[in-house]
Structure formats: structure tokens, C-alpha cells
PDB file of C-alpha atoms in Angstrom:
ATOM      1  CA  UNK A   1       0.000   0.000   0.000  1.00  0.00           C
ATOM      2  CA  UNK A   2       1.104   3.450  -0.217  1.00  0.00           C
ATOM      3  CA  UNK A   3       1.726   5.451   2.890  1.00  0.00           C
ATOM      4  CA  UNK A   4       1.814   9.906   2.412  1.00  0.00           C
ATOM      5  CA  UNK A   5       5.112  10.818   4.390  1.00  0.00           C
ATOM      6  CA  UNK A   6       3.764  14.440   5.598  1.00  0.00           C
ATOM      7  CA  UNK A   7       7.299  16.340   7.723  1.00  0.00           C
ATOM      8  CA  UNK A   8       7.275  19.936   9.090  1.00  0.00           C
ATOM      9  CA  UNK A   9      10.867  21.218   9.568  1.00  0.00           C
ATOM     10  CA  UNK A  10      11.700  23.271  12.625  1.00  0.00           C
ATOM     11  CA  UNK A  11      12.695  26.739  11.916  1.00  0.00           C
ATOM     12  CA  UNK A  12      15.989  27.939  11.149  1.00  0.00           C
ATOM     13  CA  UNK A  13      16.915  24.020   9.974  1.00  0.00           C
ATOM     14  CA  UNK A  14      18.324  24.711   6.286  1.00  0.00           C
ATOM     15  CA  UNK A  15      21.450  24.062   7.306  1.00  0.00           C
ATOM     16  CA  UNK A  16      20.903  20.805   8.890  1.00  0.00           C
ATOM     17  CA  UNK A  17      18.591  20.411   5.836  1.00  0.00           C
ATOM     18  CA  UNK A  18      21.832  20.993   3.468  1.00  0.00           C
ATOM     19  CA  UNK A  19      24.200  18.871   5.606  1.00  0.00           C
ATOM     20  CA  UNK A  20      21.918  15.471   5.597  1.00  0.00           C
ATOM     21  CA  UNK A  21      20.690  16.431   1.975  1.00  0.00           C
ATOM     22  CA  UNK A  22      23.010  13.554   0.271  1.00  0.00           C
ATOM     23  CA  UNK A  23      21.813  10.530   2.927  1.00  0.00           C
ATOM     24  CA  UNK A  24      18.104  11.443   2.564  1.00  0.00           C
ATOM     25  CA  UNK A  25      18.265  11.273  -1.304  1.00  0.00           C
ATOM     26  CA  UNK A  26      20.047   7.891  -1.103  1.00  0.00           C
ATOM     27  CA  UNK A  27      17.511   6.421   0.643  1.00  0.00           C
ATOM     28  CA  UNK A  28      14.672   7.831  -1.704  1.00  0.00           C
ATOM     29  CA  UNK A  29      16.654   7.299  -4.345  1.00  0.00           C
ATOM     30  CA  UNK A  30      16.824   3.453  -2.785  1.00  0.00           C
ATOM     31  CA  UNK A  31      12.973   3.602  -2.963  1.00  0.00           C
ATOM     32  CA  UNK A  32      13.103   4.645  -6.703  1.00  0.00           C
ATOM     33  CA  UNK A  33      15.601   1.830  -7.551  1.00  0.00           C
ATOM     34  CA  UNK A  34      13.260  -0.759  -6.325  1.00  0.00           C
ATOM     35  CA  UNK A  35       9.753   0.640  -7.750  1.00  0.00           C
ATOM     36  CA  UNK A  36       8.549   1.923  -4.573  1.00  0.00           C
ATOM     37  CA  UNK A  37       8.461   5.905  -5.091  1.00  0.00           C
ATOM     38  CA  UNK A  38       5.798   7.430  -6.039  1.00  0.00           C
ATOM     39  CA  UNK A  39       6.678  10.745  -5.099  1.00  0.00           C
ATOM     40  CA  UNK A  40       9.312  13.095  -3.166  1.00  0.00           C
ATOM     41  CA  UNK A  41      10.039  16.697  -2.370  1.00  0.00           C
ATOM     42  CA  UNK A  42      10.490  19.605  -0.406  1.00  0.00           C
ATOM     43  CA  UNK A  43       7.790  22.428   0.145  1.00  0.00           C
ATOM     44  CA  UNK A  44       9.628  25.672  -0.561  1.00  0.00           C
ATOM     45  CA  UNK A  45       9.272  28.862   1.962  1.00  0.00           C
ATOM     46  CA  UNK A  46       8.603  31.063  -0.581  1.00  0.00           C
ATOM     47  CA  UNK A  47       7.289  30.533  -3.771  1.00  0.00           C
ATOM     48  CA  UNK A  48      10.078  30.098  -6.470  1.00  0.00           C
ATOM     49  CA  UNK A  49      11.590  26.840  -7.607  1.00  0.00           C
ATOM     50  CA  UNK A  50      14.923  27.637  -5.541  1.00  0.00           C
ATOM     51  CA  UNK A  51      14.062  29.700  -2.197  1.00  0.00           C
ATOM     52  CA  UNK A  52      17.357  30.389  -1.362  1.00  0.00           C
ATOM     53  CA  UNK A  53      18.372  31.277   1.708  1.00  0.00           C
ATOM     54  CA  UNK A  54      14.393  31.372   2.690  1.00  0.00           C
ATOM     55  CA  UNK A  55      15.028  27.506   2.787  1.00  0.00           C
ATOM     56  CA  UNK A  56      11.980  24.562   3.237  1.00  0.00           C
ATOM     57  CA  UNK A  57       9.368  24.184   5.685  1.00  0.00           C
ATOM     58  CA  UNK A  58       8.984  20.734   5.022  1.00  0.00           C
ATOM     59  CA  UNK A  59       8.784  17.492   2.614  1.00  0.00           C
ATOM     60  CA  UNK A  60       5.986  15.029   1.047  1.00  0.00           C
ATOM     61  CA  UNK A  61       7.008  12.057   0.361  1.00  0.00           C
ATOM     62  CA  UNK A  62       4.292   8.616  -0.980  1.00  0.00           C
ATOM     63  CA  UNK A  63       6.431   5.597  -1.414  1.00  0.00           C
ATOM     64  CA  UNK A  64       4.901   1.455  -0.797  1.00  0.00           C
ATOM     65  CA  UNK A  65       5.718  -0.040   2.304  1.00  0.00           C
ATOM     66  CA  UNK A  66       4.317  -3.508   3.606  1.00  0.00           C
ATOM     67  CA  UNK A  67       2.214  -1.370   6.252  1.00  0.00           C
ATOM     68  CA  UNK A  68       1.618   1.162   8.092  1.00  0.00           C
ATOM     69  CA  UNK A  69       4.264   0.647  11.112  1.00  0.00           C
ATOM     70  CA  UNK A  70       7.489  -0.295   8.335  1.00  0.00           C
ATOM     71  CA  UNK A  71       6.480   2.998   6.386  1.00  0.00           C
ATOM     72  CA  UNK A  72       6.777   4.853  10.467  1.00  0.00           C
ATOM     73  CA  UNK A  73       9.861   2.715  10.724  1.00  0.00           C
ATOM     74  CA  UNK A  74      11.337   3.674   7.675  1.00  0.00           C
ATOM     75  CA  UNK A  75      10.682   7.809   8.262  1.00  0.00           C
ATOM     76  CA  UNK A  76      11.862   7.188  11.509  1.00  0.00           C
ATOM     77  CA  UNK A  77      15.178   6.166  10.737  1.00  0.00           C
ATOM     78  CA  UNK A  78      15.347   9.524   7.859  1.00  0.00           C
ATOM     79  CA  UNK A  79      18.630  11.343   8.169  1.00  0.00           C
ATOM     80  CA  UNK A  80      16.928  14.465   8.225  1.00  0.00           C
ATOM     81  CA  UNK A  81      14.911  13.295  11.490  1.00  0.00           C
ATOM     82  CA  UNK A  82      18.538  12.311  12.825  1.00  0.00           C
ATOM     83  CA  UNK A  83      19.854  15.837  11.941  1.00  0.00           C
ATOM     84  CA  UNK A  84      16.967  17.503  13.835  1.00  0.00           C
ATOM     85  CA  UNK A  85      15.609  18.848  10.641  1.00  0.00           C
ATOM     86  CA  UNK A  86      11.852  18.038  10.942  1.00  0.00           C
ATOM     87  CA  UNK A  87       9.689  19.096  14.138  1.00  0.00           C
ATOM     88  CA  UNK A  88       6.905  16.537  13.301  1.00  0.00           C
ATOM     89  CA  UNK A  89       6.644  13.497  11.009  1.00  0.00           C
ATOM     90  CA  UNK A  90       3.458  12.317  10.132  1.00  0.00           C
ATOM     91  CA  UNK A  91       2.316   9.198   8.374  1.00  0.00           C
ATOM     92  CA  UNK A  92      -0.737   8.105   6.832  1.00  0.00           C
ATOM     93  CA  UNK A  93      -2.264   5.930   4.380  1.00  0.00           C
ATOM     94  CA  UNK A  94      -3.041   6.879   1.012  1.00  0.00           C
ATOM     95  CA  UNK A  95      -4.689   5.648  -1.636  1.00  0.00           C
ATOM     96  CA  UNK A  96      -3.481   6.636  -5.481  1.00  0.00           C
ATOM     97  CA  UNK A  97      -6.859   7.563  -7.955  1.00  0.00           C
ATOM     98  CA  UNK A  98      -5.459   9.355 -10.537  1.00  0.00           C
ATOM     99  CA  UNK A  99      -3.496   9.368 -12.711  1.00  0.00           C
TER     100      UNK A  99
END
């Protein structure tokens, strides 16, 4: 099933963001590799494609996981949860109509 990986980030955590960039995107790109990703990415600050120095306040991400508690497992164990980038984490079901 597919599970909606929903993070806030905690203010003022670009940097951390920056720092634990190349770890996170293995591990999507991990999910990718083995047909599992639907989706991934930041939300901006601002609106523009790059915000800079305004940074992210957070990230989607809807990937398949056996249930509900390996998809908490797996955002659990995110390097940007390790580098203190996201405030909350939540994780939810969801169910893919269209396309």
C-alpha cells in the first residue's frame, strides 16, 4: 500500500537540511531503484523553484511499504529526522486515484 510521508521542519533548519541532503536522497533514491516511489520533495518557503536562503518548511514524500508501522519505521530512521531537521513526522495511508 502506499503510505503519504507528511514532515514539518523546525525553523531555522536549512542548514541541517543541506548537511543530511546527500543521505536522505540515497535512501529515496533506494525507494526509486526498487519501484517503490511514487513521489518526493520539499515544500519551498517562498514561492520560487529555488528559495534560497528562505530555505523549506517541510517534505511530502508517498512511497509502498508492507504497512503502516514499516512505512513509520522507515521515516523514523530519515537522516533528516537524525539531523533535527523536521519538528513533526506524520504518516498516513493513502490511496493513489489518478493518474
Amino acid at each position: 500500500m502506499w503510505y503519504a510521508i507528511y514532515a514539518l521542519d523546525k525553523p531555522d533548519s536549512l542548514a541541517a537540511r543541506q548537511t543530511a541532503r546527500p543521505a536522505h536522497l540515497a535512501r529515496l533514491h533506494a525507494l526509486r531503484d526498487e519501484g517503490r516511489l511514487l513521489l518526493a520533495g520539499p515544500f519551498p518557503a517562498i514561492d520560487a523553484q529555488d528559495p534560497g536562503p528562505a530555505g523549506y518548511t517541510g517534505s511530502l514524500i508517498v512511497a509502498e511499504f508492507p504497512d503502516v508501522t514499516a512505512a513509520q519505521e522507515w521515516a523514523d530512521a530519515d537522516p533528516y529526522r537524525a539531523a533535527g531537521v523536521y519538528a513533526k513526522v506524520d504518516v498516513r495511508p493513502f490511496r493513489k486515484v489518478l493518474p
